[in-house]
Short mmCIF file of C-alpha atoms in Angstrom, two decimals:
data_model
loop_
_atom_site.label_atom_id
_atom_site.label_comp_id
_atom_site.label_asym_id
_atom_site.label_seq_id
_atom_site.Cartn_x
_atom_site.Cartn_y
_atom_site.Cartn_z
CA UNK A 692 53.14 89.82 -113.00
CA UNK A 693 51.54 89.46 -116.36
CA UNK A 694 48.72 86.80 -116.73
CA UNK A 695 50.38 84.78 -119.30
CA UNK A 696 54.31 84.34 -119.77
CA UNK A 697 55.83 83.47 -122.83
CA UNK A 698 60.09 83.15 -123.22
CA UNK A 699 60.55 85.44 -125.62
CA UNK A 700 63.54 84.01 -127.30
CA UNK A 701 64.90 84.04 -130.14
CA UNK A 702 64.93 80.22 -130.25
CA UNK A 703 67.02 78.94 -133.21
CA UNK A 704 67.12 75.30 -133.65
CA UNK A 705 68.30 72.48 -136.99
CA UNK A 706 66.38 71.39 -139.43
CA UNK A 707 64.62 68.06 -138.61
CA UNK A 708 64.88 69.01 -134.23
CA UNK A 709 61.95 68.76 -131.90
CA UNK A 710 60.84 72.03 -130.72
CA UNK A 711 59.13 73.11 -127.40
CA UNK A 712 57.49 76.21 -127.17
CA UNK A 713 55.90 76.91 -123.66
CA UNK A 714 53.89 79.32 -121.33
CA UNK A 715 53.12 79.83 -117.96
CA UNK A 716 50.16 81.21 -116.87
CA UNK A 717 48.70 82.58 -112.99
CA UNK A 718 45.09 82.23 -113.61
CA UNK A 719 43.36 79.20 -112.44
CA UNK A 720 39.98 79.78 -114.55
CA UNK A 721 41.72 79.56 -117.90
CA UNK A 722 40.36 76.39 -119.25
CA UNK A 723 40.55 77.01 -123.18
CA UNK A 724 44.06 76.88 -124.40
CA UNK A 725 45.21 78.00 -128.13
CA UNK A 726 48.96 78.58 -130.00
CA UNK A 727 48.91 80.96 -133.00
CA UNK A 728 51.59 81.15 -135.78
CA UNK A 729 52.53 84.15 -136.68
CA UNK A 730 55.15 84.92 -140.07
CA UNK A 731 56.28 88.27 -140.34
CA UNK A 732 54.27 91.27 -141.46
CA UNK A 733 50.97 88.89 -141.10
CA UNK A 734 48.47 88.05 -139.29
CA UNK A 735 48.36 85.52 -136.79
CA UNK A 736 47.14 81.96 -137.97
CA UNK A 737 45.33 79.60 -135.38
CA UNK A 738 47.36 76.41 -135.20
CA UNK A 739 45.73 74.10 -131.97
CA UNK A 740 42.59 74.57 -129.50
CA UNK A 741 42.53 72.29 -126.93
CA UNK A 742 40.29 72.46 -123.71
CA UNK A 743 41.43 71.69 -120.36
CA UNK A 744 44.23 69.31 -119.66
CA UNK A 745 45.49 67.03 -121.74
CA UNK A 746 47.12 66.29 -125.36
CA UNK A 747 46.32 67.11 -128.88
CA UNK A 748 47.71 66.44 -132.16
CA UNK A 749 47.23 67.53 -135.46
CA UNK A 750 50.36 65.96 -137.90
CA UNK A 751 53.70 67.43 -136.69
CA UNK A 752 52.49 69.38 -134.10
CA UNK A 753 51.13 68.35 -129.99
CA UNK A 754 49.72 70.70 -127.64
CA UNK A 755 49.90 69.76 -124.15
CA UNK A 756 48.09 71.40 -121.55
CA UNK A 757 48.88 70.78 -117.49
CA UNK A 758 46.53 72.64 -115.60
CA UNK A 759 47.83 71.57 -112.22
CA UNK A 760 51.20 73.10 -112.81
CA UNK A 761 49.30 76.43 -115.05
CA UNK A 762 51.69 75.01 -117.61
CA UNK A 763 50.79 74.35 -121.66
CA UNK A 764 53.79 73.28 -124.47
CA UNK A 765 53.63 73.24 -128.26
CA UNK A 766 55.47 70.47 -130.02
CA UNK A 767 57.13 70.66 -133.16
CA UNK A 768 58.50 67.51 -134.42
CA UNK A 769 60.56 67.27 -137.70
CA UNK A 770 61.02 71.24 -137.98
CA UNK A 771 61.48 72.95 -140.97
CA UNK A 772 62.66 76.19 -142.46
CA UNK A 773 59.12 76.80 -143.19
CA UNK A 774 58.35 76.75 -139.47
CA UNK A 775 59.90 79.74 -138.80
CA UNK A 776 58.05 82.34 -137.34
CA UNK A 777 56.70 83.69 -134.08
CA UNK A 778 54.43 81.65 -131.80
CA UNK A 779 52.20 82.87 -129.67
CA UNK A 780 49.76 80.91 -127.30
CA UNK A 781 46.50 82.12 -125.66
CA UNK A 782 43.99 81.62 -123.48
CA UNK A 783 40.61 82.02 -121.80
CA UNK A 784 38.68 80.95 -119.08
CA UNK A 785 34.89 80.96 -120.25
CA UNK A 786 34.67 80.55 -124.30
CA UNK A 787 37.05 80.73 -126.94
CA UNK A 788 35.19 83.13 -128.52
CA UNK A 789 34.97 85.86 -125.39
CA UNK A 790 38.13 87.54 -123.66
CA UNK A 791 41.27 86.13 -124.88
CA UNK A 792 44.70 86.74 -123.27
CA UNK A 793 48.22 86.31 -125.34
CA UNK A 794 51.43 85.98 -124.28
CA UNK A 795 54.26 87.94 -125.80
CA UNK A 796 55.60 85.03 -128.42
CA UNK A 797 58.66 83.17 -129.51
CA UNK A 798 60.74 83.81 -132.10
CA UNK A 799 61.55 80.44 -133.61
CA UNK A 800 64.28 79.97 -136.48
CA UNK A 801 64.69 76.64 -138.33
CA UNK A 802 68.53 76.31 -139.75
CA UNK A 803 68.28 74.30 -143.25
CA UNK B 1488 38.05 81.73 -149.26
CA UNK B 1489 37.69 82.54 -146.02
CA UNK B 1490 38.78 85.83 -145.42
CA UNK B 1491 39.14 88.59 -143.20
CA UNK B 1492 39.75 92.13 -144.81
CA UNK B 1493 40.97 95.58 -142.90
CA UNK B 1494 41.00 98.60 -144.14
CA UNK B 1495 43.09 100.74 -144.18
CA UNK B 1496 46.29 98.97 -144.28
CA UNK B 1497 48.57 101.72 -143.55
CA UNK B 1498 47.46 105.19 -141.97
CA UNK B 1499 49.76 107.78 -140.94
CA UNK B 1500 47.45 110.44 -139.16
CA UNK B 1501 48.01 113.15 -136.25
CA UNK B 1502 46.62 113.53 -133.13
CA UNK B 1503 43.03 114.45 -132.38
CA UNK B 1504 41.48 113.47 -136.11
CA UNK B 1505 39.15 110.82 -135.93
CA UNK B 1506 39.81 107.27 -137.48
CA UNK B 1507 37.88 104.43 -138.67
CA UNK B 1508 39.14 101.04 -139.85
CA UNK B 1509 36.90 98.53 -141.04
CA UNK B 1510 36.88 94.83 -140.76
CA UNK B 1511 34.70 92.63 -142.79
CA UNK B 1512 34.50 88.39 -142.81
CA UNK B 1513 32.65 86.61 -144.96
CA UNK B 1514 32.07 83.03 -142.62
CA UNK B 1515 29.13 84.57 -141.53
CA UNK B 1516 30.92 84.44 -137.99
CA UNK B 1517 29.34 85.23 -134.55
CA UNK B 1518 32.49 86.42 -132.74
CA UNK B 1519 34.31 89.25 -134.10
CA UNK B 1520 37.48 91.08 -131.67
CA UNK B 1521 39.99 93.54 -132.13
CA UNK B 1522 43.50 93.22 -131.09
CA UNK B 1523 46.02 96.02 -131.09
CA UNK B 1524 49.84 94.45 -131.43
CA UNK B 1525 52.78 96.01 -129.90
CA UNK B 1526 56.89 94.87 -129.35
CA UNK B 1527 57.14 93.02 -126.02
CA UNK B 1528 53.78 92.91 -125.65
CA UNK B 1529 51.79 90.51 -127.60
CA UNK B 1530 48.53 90.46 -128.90
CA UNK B 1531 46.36 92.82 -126.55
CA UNK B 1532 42.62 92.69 -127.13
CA UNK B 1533 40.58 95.66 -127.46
CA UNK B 1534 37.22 94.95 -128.19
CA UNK B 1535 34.76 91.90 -128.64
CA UNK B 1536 31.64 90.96 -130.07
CA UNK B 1537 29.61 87.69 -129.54
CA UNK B 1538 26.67 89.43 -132.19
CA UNK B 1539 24.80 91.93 -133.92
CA UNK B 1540 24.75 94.63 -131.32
CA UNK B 1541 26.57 92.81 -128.84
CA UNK B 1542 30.18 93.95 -127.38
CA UNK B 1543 32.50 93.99 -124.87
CA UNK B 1544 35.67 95.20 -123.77
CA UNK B 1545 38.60 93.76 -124.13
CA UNK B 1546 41.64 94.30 -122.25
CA UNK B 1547 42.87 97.95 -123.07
CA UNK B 1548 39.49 99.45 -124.43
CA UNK B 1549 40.23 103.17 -123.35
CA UNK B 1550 40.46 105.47 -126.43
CA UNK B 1551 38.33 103.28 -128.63
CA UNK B 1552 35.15 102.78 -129.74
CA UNK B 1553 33.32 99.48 -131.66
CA UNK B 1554 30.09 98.90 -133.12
CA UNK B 1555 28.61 96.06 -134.68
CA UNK B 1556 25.34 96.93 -137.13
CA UNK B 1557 25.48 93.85 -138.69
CA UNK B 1558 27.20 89.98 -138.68
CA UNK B 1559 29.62 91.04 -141.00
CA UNK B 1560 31.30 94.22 -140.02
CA UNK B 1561 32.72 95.35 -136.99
CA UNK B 1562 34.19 98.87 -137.70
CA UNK B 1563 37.18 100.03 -134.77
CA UNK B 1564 36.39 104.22 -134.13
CA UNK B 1565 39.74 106.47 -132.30
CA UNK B 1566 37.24 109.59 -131.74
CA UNK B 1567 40.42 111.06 -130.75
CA UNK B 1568 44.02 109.73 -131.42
CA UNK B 1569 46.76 109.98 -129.49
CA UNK B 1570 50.71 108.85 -130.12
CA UNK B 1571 49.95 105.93 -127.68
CA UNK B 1572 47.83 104.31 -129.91
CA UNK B 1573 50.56 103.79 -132.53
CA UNK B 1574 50.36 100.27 -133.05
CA UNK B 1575 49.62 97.43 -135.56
CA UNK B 1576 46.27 96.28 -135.64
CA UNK B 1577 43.81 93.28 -136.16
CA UNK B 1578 40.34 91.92 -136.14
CA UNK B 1579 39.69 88.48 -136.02
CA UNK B 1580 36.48 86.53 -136.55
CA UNK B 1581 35.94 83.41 -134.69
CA UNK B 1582 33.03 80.15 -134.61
CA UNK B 1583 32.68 77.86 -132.00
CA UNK B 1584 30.62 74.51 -131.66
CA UNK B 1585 31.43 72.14 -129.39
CA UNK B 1586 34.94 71.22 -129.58
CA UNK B 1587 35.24 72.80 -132.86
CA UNK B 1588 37.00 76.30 -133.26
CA UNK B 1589 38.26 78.37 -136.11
CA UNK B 1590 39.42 81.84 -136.06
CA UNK B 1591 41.01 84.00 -138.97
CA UNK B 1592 42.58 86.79 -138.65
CA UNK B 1593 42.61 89.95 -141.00
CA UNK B 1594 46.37 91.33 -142.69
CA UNK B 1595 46.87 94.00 -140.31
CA UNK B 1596 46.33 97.81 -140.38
CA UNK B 1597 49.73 99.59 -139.40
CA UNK B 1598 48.41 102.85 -137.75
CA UNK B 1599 50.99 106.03 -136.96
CA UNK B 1600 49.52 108.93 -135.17
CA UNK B 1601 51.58 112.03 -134.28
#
C-alpha cells in the first residue's frame, strides 16, 4: 500500500464548478501538508502549506486537512479553463523542507 | 525572479556513461531536493539537502549521487546509468520560517538512457 493515495482521474468538470481534489494517506506522523499544480511539460508550482489539521485559504482555493481520518482536500471554487492541470499533494512528517512524499496526481480539465 | 535553472534539459545518453545535471537557485535557499518523475508514480524524491555539505536520501537514492559545495548548487551525479533511470527530472529549492514556506521548482531535465 503506497504511503499517500491520490485518484488519479481524469477529472473533467464546467467552467464556474467547485472542485475537490483529495488524498489519503497511512502515516500518522505526517503533520505538514502541501498541493502542487502542475501544467504540462513544467514544473510543479507550490499552491497551499498548511500544518496539521485544519483549513486554509488563499482566494479561490481551501485546503483542508483531517488528521483523524489521514484525510486532506483541495478546493477549487469558480474553476476555470486556466485551472487545468495536474494536482498533486504532499506531505511530511518532520519539516517541510526534509523528506517529502507525493501522491500520484489528478488530472483536472475545466470545460469553457 | 526567482528561479530555479537545470541543466541539461534534454539528454539522450547510453548506459554506463556518467551524467551530471546541474541545478542552480538564486533565493539563497537552505533546502535544495531532487525529484525524479515517472507515469503512475508521482513525484519520487531522490536526494535532499538542508545545507552546504549537508544531504540526505530521499526515497529511491540507489544509482545516484549529490553533492552540495555551496548554497547555490546542488549538482545530481548517475556514475553509471542504467535504462531504469529514464525519467523526467527536478530540483527544487525550498525556505521555511515559521509558518511561512516557499518552494520553486526548476523546468525539468528529460533524461533517456539506453
Amino acid at each position: 500500500q503506497k504511503e499517500v493515495e491520490q485518484d488519479p482521474g481524469p477529472l473533467s468538470v464546467p467552467e464556474g464548478a467547485i472542485v475537490s481534489l483529495n488524498c489519503t494517506y497511512s502515516n500518522s506522523a505526517f503533520q505538514y501538508f502541501m498541493w502542487y499544480r502542475q501544467y504540462s511539460r513544467k514544473g510543479p508550482e507550490l499552491l497551499m502549506y498548511t500544518y496539521s489539521s485544519g483549513n486554509k485559504e488563499d482566494g479561490r482555493f481551501t485546503a483542508q486537512v483531517d488528521k483523524s481520518s489521514k484525510y486532506i482536500s483541495l478546493f477549487i471554487r469558480d474553476s476555470q479553463p486556466s485551472d487545468s492541470a495536474t494536482y498533486l499533494c504532499a506531505m511530511t512528517p518532520y519539516s517541510s523542507a526534509s523528506k517529502i512524499i507525493f501522491g500520484s496526481g489528478t488530472r483536472l480539465s475545466i470545460r469553457p | 525572479e526567482a528561479q530555479v535553472t537545470q541543466n541539461p534539459r534534454y539528454l539522450i545518453t547510453v548506459t554506463g556513461k556518467k551524467l551530471t545535471v546541474t541545478c542552480s537557485q538564486n533565493m539563497n535557499h537552505e533546502y535544495m531536493s531532487w525529484y525524479r518523475q515517472d507515469p503512475g508514480l508521482g513525484l519520487r524524491q531522490i536526494y535532499y539537502s538542508m545545507n552546504v555539505e549537508v544531504t540526505d536520501k530521499g526515497d529511491v537514492p540507489e544509482g545516484y549521487k549529490v553533492s552540495r559545495k555551496e548554497k547555490r548548487n546542488f549538482p545530481l551525479i548517475l556514475e553509471s546509468p542504467s535504462p531504469n533511470q529514464t525519467s523526467l527530472y527536478f530540483c527544487a529549492s525550498s525556505f521555511e520560517a515559521g509558518s511561512s514556506y516557499e518552494q520553486y521548482f526548476g523546468p525539468g531535465t528529460r533524461l533517456t538512457v539506453t
